[in-house]
Coordinates of C-alpha atoms in Angstrom, one line a residue:
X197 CA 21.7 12.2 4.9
X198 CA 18.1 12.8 6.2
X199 CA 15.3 10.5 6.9
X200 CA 12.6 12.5 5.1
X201 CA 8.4 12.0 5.6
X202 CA 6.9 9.4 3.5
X203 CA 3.7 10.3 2.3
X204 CA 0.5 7.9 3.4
X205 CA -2.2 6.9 1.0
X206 CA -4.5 8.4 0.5
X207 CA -2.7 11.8 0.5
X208 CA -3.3 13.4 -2.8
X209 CA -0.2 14.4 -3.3
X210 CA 0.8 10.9 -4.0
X211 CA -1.7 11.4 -7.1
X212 CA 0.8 14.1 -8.6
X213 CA 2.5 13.0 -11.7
X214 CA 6.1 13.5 -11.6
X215 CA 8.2 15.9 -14.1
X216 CA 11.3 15.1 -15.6
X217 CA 14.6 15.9 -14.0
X218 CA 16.4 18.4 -16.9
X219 CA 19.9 17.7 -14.8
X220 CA 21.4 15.7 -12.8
X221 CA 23.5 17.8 -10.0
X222 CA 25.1 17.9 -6.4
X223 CA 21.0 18.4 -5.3
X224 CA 19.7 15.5 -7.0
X225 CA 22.2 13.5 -5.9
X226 CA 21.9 15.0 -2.2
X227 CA 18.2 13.9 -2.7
X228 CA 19.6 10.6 -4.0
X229 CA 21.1 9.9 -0.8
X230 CA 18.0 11.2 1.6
X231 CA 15.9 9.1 -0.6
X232 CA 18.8 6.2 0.2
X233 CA 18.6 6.3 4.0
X234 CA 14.7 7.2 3.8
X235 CA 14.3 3.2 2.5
X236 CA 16.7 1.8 3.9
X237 CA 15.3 3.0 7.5
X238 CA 11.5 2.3 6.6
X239 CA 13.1 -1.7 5.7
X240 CA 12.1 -0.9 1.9
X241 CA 12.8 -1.9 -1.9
X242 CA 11.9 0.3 -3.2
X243 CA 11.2 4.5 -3.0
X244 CA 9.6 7.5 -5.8
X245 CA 10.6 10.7 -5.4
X246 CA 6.3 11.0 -5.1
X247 CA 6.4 9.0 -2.4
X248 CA 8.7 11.8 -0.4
X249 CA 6.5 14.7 -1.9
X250 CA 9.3 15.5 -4.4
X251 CA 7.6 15.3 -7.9
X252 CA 11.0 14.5 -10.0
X253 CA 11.1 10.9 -12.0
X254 CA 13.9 9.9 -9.5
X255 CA 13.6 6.0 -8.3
X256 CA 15.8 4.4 -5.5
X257 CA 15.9 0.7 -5.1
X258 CA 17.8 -2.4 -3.6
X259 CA 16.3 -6.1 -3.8
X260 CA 19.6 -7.3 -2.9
X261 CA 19.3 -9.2 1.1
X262 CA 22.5 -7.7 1.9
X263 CA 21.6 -4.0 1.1
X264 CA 24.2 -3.6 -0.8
X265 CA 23.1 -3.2 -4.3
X266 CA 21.7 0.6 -4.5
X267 CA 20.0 1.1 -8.1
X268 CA 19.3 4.7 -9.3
X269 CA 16.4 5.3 -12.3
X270 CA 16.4 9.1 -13.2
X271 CA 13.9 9.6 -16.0
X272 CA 13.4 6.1 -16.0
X273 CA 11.1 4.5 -19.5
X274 CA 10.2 1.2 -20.2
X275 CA 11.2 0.0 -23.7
X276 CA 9.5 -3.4 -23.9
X277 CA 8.2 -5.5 -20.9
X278 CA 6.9 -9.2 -21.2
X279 CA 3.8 -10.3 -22.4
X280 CA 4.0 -13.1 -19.8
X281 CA 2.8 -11.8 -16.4
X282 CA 2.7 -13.1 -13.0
X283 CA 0.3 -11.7 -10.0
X284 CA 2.2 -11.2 -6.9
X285 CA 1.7 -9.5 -3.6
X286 CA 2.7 -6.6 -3.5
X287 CA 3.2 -3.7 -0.5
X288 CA 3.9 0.3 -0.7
X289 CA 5.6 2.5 1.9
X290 CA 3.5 4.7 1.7
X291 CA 0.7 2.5 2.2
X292 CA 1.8 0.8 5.3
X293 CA 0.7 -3.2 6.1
X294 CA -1.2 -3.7 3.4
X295 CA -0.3 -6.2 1.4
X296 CA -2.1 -7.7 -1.9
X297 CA -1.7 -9.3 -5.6
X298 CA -1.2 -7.2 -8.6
X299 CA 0.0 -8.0 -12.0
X300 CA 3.2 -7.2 -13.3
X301 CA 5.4 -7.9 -16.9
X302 CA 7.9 -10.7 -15.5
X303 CA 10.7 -9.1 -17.0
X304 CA 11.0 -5.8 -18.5
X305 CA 14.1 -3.4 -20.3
X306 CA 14.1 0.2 -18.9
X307 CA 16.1 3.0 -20.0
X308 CA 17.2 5.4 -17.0
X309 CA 20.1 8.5 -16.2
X310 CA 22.3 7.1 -13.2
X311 CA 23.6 9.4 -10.0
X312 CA 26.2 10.7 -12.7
X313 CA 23.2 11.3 -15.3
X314 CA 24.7 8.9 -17.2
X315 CA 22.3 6.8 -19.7
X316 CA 21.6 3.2 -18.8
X317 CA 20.0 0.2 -19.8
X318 CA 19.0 -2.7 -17.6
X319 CA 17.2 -5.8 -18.2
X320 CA 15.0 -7.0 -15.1
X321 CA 13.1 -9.9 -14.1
X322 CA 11.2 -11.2 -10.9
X323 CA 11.3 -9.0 -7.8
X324 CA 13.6 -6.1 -9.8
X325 CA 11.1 -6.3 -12.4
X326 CA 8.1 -6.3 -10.4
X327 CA 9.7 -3.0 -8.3
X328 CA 10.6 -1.3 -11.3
X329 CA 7.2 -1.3 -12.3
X330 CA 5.4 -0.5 -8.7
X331 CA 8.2 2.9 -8.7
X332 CA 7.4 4.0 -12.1
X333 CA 3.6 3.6 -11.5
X334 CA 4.2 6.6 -8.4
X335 CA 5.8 8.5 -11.1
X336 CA 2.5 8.5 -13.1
X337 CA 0.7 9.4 -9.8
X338 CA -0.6 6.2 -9.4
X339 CA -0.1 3.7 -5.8
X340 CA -0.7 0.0 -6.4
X341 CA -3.9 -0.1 -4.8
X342 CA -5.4 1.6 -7.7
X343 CA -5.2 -2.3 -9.6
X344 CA -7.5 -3.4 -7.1
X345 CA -11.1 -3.7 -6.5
X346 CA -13.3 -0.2 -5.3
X347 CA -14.4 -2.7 -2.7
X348 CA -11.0 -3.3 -1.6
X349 CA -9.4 0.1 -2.1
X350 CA -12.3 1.7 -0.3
X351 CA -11.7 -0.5 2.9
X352 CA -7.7 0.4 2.4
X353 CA -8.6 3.7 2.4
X354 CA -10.8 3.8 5.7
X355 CA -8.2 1.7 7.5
X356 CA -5.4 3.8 6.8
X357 CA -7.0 7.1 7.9
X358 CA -8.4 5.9 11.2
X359 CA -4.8 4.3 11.8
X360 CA -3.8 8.5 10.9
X361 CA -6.1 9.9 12.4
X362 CA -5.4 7.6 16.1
X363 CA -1.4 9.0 15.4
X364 CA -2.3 12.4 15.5
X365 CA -2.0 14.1 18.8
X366 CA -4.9 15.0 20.5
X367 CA -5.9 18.6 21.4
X368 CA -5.3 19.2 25.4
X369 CA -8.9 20.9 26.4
X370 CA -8.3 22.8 29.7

């Protein structure tokens, strides 16, 4: 298993909207478990094949505290979602400390292959729900900043590239 890059918003690639997988073999699951160890590592609950600049509708998640309760969406659709909603905050690996409210479906039903491409059905509410949601959007090439103000996304946006752009190595002038 590798730990693989996670693009940073605002990369464009992160804008790229992700085609379906046509089957499920030994290199999506290889992928699977990359994409695994990737969140797991960066302490997340979620990961988007987008997110690793793989554009595949491949999802990885675990809300369990333990860790312990990997979930795989391949192809993932929502079939129905809840008119009731709930703002929460909300943060993105690939948009690093920044946290803020968007509004989600508490509860949605979503149709997905598993690691075996097996078809399954799941019915999810509160955090599950909420990250089901925020991993399909990065499918549809959209991060969750998008649901928030120009104001506000514009500020994101020019905090996160100074914060890349003091990571890069500097040239050595001689």
């Amino acid at each position: 298993m590798a730990i693989l890059p996670i693009l940073c918003y605002p990369d464009p690639r992160l804008h790229k909207v992700a085609q379906p997988v046509t089957m499920v073999d030994d290199r999506v699951r290889a992928l699977l478990d990359d994409m695994f160890a990737t969140m797991y590592d960066a302490k997340g609950i979620g990961l988007a094949a987008t997110q690793v600049d793989v554009h595949e509708r491949i999802v990885v998640i675990d809300v369990s505290e333990e860790r312990n309760a990997p979930l795989v969406l391949i192809n993932p659709e929502i079939l129905w979602a809840s008119e009731e909603t709930r703002v929460g905050e909300e943060g993105c690996l690939s948009v690093p400390g920044i946290y803020d409210g968007v509004e989600r479906a508490l509860a949605v039903r979503v149709r997905a292959l598993d690691a075996q491409g097996q078809e399954q059905v799941i019915e999810a509410e509160g955090l599950l729900a909420v990250c089901i949601q925020h991993e399909m959007d990065h499918l549809m090439g959209k991060v969750f900043v998008e649901y928030l103000s120009p104001l506000k996304r514009g500020r994101i946006k020019t905090k996160l590239l100074k914060q890349q752009k003091q990571q890069q190595p500097q040239a050595v002038r001689a």
